[in-house]
Coordinates of C-alpha atoms and ligand atoms in Angstrom, one line a residue:
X1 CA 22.5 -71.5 -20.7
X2 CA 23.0 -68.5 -22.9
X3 CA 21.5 -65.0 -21.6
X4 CA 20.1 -62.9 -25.1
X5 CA 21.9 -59.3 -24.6
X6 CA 20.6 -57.9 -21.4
X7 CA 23.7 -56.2 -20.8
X8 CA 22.6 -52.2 -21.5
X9 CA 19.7 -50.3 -19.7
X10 CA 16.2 -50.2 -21.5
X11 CA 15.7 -47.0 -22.9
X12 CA 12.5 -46.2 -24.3
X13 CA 12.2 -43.7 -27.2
X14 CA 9.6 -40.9 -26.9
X15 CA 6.1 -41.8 -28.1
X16 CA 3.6 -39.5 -28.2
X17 CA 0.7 -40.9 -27.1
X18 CA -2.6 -40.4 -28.8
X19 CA -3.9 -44.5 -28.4
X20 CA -6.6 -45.7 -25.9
X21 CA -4.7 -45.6 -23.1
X22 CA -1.9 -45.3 -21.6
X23 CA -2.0 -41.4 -22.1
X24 CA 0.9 -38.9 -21.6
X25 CA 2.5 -38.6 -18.6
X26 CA 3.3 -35.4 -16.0
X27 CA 6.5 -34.7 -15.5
X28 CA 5.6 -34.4 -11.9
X29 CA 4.0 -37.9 -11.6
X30 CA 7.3 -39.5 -13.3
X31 CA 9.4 -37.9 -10.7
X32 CA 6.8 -38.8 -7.7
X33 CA 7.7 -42.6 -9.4
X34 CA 11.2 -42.2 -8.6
X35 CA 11.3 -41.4 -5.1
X36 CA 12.5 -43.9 -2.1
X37 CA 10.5 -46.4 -0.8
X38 CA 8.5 -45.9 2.8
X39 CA 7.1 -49.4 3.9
X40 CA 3.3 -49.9 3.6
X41 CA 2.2 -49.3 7.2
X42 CA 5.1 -46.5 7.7
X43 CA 2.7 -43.6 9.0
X44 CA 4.0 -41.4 6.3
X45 CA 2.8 -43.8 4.3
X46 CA -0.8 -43.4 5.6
X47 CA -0.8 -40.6 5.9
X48 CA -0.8 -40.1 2.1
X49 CA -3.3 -42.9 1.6
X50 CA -5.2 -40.4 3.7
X51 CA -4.5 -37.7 1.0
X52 CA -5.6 -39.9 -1.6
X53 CA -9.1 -41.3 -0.7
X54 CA -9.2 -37.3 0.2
X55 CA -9.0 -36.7 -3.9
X56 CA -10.3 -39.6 -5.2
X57 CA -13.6 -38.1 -3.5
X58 CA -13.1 -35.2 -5.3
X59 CA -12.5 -36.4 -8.4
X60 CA -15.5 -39.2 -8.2
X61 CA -17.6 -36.3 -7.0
X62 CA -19.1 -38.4 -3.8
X63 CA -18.7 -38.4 0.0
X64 CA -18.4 -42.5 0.3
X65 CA -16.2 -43.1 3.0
X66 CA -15.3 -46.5 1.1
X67 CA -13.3 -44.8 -1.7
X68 CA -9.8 -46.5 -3.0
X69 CA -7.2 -46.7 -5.5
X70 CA -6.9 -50.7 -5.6
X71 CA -4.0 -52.4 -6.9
X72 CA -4.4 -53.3 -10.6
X73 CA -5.3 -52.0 -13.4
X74 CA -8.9 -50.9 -14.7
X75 CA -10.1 -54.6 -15.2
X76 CA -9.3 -55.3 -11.5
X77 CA -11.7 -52.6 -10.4
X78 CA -13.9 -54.6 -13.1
X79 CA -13.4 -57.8 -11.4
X80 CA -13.3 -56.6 -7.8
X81 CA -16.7 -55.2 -8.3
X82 CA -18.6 -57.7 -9.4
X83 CA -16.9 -60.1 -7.8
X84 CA -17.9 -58.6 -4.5
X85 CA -21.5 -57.5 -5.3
X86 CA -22.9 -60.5 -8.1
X87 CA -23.3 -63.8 -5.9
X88 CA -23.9 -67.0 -7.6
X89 CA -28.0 -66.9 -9.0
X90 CA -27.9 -63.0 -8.8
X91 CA -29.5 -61.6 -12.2
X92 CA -28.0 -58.6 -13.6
X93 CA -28.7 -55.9 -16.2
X94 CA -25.6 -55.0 -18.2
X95 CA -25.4 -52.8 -21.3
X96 CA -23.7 -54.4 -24.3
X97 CA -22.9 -52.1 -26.8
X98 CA -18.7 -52.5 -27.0
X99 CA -15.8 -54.3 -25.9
X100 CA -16.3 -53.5 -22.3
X101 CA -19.9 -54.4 -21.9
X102 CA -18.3 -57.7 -23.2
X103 CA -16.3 -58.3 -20.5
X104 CA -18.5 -57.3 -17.9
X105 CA -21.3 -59.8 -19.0
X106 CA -18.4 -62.5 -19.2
X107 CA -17.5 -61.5 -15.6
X108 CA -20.8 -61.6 -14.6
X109 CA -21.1 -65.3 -15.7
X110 CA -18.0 -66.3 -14.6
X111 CA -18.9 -64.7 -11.1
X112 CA -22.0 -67.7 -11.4
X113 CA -24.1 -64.5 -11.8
X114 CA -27.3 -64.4 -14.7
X115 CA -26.0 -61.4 -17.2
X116 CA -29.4 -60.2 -19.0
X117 CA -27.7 -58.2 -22.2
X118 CA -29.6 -55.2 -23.2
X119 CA -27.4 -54.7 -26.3
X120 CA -27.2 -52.0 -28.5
X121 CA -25.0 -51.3 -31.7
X122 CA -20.9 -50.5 -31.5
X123 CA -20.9 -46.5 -31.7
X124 CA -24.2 -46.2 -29.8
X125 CA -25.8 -45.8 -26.3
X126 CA -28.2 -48.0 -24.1
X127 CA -31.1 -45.5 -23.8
X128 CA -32.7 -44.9 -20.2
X129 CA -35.9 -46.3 -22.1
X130 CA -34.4 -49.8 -22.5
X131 CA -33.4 -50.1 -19.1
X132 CA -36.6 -48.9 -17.7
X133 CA -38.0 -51.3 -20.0
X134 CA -35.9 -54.5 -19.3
X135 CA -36.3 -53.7 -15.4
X136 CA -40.5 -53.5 -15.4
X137 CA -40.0 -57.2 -17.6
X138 CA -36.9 -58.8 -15.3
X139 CA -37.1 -56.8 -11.7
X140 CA -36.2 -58.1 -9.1
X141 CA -32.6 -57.6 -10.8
X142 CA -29.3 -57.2 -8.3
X143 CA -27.4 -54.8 -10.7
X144 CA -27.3 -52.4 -13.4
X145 CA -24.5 -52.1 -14.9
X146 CA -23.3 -49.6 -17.6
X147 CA -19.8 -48.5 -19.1
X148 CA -20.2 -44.6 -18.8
X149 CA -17.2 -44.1 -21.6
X150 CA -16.9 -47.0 -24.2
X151 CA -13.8 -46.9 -25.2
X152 CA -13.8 -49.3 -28.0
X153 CA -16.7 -47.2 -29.5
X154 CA -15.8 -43.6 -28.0
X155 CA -19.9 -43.4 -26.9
X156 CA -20.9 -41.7 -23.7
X157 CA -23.6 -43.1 -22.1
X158 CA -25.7 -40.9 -20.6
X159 CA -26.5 -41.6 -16.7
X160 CA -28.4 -39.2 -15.1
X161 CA -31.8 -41.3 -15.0
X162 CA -30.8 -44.5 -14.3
X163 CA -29.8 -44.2 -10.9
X164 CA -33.6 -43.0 -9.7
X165 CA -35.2 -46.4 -11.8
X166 CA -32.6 -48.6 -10.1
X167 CA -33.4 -47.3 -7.0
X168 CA -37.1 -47.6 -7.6
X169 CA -36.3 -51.1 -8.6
X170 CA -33.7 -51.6 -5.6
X171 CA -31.0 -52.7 -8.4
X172 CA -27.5 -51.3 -7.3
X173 CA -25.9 -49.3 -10.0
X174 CA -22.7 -50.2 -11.5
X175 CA -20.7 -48.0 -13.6
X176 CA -17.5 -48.6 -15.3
X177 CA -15.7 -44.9 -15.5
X178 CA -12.2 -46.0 -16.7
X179 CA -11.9 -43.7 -19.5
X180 CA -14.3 -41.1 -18.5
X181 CA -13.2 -40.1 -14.9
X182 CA -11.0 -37.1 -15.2
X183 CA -12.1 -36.0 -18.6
X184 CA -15.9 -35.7 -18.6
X185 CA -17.4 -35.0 -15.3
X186 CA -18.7 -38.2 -13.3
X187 CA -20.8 -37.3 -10.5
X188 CA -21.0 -40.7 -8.0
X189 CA -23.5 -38.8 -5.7
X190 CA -25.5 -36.6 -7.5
X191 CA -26.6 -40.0 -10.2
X192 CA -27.2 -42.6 -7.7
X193 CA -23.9 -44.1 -8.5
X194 CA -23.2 -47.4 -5.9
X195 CA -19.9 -48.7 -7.0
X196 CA -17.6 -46.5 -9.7
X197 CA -14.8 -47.6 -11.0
X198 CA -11.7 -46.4 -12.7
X199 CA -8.2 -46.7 -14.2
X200 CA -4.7 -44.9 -13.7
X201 CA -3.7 -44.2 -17.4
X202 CA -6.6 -42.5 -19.3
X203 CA -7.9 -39.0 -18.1
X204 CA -5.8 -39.2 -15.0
X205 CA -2.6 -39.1 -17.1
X206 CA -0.2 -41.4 -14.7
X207 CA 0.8 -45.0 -15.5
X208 CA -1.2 -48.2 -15.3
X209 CA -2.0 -50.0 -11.9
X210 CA -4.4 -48.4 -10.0
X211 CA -7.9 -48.3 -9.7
X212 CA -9.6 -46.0 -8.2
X213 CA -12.7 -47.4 -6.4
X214 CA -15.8 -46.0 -4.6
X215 CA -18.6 -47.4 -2.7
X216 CA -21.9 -46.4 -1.9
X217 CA -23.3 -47.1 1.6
X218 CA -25.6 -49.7 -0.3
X219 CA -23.2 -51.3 -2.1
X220 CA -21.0 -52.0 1.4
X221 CA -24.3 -53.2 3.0
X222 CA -24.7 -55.3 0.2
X223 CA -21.2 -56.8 0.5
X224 CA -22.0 -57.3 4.3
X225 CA -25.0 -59.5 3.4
X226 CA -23.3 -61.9 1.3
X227 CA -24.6 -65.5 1.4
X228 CA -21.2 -66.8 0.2
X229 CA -17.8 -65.5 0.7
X230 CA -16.2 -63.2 -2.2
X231 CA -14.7 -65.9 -4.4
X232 CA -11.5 -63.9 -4.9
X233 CA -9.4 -63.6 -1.7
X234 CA -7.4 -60.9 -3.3
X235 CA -10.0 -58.9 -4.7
X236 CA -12.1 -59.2 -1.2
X237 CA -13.1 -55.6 -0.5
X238 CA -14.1 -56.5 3.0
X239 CA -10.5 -57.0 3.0
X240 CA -9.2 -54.7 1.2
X241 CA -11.2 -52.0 3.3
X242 CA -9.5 -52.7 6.9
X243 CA -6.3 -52.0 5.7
X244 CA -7.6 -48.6 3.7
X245 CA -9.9 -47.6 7.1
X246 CA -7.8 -45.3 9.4
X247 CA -8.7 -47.0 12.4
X248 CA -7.9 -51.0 11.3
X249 CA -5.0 -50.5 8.8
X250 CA -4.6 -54.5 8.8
X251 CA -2.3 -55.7 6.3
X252 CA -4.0 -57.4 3.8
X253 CA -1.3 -57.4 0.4
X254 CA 1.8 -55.0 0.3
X255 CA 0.6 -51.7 -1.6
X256 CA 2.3 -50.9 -4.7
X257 CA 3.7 -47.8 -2.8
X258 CA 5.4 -46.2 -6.1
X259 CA 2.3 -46.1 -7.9
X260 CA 0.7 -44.4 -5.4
X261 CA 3.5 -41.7 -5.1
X262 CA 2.1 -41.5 -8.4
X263 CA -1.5 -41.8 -8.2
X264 CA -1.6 -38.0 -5.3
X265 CA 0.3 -36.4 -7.7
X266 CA -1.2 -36.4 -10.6
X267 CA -4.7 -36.1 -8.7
X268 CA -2.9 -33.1 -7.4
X269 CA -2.6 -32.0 -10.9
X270 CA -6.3 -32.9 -11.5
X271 CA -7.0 -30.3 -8.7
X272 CA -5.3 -27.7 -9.3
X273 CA -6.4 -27.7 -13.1
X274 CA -10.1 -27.4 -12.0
X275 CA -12.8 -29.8 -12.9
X276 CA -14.9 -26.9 -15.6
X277 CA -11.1 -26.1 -17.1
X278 CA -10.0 -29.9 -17.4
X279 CA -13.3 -30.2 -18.6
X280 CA -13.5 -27.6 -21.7
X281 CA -10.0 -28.3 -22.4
X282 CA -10.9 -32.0 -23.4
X283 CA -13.8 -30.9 -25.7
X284 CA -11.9 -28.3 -27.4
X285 CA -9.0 -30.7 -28.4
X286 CA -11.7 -33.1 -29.7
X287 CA -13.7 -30.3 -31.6
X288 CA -10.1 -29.3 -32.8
X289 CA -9.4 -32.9 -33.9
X290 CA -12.3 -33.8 -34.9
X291 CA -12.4 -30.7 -37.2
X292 CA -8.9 -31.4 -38.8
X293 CA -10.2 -34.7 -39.4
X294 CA -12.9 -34.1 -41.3
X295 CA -11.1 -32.6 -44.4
X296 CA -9.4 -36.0 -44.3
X297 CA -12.5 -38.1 -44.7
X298 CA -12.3 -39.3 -41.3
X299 CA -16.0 -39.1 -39.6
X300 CA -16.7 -39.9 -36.1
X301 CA -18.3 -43.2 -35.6
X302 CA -21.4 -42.6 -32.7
X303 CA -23.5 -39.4 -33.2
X304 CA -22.5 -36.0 -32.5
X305 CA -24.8 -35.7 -29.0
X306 CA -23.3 -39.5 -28.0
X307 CA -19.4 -38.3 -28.4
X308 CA -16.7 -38.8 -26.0
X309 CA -14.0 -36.1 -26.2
X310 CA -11.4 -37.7 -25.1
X311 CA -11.5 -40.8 -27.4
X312 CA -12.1 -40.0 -30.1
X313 CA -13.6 -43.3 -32.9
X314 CA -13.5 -42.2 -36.2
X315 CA -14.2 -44.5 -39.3
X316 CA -11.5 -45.0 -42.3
X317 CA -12.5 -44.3 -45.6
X318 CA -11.9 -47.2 -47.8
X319 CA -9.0 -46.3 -49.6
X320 CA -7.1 -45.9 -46.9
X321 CA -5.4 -48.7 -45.4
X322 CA -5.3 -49.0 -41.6
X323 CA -2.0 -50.9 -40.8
X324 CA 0.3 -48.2 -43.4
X325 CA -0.6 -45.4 -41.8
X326 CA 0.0 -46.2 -38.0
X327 CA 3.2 -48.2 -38.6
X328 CA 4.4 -45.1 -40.7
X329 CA 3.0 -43.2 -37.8
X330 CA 4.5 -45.1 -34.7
X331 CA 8.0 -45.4 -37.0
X332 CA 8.5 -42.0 -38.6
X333 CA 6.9 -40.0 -36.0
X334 CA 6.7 -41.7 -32.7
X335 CA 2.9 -41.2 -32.6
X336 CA 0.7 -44.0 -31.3
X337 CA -3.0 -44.0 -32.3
X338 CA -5.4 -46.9 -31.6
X339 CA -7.4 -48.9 -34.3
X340 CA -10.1 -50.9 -34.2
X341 CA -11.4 -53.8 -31.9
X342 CA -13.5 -57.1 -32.7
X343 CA -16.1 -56.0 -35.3
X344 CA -14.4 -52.5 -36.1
X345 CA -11.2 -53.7 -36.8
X346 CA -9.8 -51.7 -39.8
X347 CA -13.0 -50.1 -40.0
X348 CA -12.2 -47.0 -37.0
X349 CA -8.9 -45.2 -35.9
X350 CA -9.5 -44.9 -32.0
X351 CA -7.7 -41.3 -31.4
X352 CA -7.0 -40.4 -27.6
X353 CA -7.0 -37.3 -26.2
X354 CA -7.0 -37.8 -22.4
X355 CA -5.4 -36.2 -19.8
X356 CA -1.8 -34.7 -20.8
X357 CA -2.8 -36.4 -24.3
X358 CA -4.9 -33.7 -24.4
X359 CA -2.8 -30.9 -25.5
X360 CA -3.3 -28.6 -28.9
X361 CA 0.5 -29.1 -29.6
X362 CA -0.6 -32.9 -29.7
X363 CA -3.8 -32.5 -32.2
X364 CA -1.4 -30.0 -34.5
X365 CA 1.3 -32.7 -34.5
X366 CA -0.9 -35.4 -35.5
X367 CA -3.0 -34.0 -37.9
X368 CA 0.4 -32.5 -39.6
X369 CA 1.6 -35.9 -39.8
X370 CA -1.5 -37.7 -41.0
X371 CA -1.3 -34.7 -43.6
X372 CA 2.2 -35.6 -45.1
X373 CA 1.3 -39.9 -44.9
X374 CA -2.0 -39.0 -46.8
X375 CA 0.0 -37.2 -49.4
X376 CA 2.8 -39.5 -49.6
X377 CA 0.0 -41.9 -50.5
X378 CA -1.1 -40.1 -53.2
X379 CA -4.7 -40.0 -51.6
X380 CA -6.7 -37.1 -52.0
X381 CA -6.0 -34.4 -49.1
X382 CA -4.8 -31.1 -49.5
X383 CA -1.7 -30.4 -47.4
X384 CA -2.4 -27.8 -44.9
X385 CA -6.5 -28.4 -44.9
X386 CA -6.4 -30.2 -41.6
X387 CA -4.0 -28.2 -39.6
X388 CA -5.8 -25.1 -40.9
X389 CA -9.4 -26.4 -39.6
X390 CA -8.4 -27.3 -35.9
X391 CA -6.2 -23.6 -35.7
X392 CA -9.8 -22.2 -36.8
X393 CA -11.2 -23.7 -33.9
X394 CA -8.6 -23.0 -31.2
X395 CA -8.2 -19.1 -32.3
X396 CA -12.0 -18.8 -31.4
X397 CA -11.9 -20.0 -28.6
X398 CA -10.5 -19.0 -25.3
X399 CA -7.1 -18.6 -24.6
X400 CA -7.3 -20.3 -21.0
X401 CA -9.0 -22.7 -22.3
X402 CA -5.8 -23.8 -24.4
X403 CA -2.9 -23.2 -22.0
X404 CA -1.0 -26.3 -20.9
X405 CA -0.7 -26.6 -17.1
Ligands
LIG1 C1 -9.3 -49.4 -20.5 C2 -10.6 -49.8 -20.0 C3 -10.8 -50.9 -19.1 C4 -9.7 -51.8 -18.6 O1 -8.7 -51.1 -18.1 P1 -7.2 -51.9 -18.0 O2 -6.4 -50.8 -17.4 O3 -6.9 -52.1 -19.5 O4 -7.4 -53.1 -17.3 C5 -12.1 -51.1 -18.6 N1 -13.1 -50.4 -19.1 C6 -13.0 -49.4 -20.0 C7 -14.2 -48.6 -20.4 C8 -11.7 -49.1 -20.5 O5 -11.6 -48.1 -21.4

């Protein structure tokens, strides 16, 4: 049997990455990857699970003692939740206004659960009204479940009165915060949040294969009254918790150990930014970016109150064609943008500003570039325009505001 050439080391080239997700990462969190192995019950190694649930309440904003970074990416979280809290029968409310509101109706079903859709257009938000609404007409209703940052859209679902009308309802709330934990604030506590959530590679800027996880005292009780066994032996959080609580630590599955060398540093980083700095620096990029792209003909798809600043969805006018420009970008400049998905294929760019993404260098770079592919196009855009739009927007604002950590 003949081997293709294996022989040399894979070397990836620098990409600057401005996609969906993964985002950039710290210099710190790729050295954290690199160091020896501990085994997975090695007290050291505890130790810094310790540290980590220790952040991740931090960062979730919430004092839920259940709080984890499970192994998997983003769509494990997904799965694990509703796996553990939708039992065969149970009815849920989900908002379906993306690609991710999708999925989590299709896990619903698959779960033998009863998704009831409250859908809403790509680009916009499921309004506190429709919920309230579809509760009074479907209660009693397990779940509510809504996708705080839609990433296929870049909408940002507002939250802060659904968690009262769920609990007035007794409806657990669900909330999907993979691309919005770390960049906008997500406060598990203070909006009746019972299980959150997230991903390693968008706002918290280290590489896929975590995701972070919190519980509410509800949500555990309601795992404890389970008619049925969690269908996924894996994904069991019953499970999973004795080997995350300090006084069990049962083995349950090996812990990707590296990747959570990973996961305490760059939640270190998180920290040490501050949550108001990390904050204003995502919105400023966007306004930057969002400014430069403007003068390109590029306008952001949901409406200005409904924005997310760290992904930022902005449709393509028609002469411009999709494919060209990111090939030319990925090729000639090393930047990766996202486009489209299902019905806005070709239609969007999705730009990504999160985490270390989120850098003015980054939005100069890439509107620069866009700049010189427009032109070379012949297509209408002045070279210079953009550029000179986001600098107006950085030079008022705040020079600690734009400093890179
Ligand atoms: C990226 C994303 C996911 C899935 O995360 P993976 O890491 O790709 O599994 C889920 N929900 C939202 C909102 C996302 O942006």
């Amino acid at each position: 049997m003949s081997l293709p050439p294996q022989d040399h080391e894979f070397l990836p080239p620098y990409r600057l990455l401005l996609g969906p997700g993964p985002s950039m990462v710290h210099p710190r969190v790729l050295h954290a990857l690199s160091q020896p192995l501990v085994g997975h019950l090695d007290p050291l190694f505890l130790d810094l699970m310790n540290d980590i649930q220790a952040l991740l309440r931090a960062t979730f904003q919430t004092n839920n003692e259940f709080t984890i970074a499970l192994s998997g990416t983003g769509s494990a979280g997904m799965e694990a939740v509703i796996a553990n809290l939708i039992e065969p029968g149970d009815r849920a409310l989900v908002g379906v206004n993306g690609v991710f509101g999708t999925r989590l109706a299709t896990m619903i079903e698959r779960q033998g659960g009863v998704p009831l859709r409250i859908d809403a257009s790509w680009g916009d938000i499921i309004p506190a009204e429709a919920v309230r609404e579809q509760l009074a007409r479907s209660a009693p209703v397990k779940a509510v479940v809504l996708v705080h940052a839609e990433t296929s859209t870049g909408a940002r679902q507002p939250l802060e009165d659904v968690g009262a009308l769920c609990r007035a309802h007794g409806a657990l709330l669900i909330v999907d915060a993979v691309t919005s934990l770390g960049g906008i604030p997500v406060e598990v506590d203070a909006w009746g949040i019972d299980a959150c959530y997230s991903g390693t590679q968008k706002c918290l800027s280290c590489p896929p294969g975590l995701a972070p996880l919190t519980m509410s005292p509800r949500a555990m009780e309601a795992i404890r009254q389970r008619q049925t066994p969690c269908h996924s032996w894996y994904l069991d959080l019953a499970l999973i918790a004795d080997y995350w609580n300090d006084r069990s630590r049962a083995y349950h599955h090996t812990a990707p150990i590296s990747m959570l060398y990973a996961l305490r540093e760059a939640l270190r980083l998180v920290q040490a930014e501050g949550r108001e700095a990390r904050f204003a620096r995502h919105r400023l990029n966007s306004e930057a970016l969002l400014a430069g792209l403007e003068t390109l003909g590029l306008t952001p798809l949901p409406a200005t109150e409904h924005r997310l600043p760290m992904l930022n969805c902005v449709t393509l006018p028609d002469r411009i064609n999709d494919a060209a420009v990111r090939t030319r970008l990925l090729e000639d400049y090393g930047i990766e943008i996202g486009g489209g998905l299902g019905p806005l294929r070709g239609r969007v760019w999705r730009i990504g500003l999160m985490g270390e993404s989120s850098r003015e260098a980054h939005v100069l770079t890439l509107l620069g570039a866009l700049e010189e592919i427009f032109a070379h196009h012949g297509w209408p855009a002045q070279p210079g325009r953009a550029v000179h739009a986001a600098v107006d927007i950085y030079t008022g604002s705040q020079p600690t505001t734009r400093r890179s950590t």
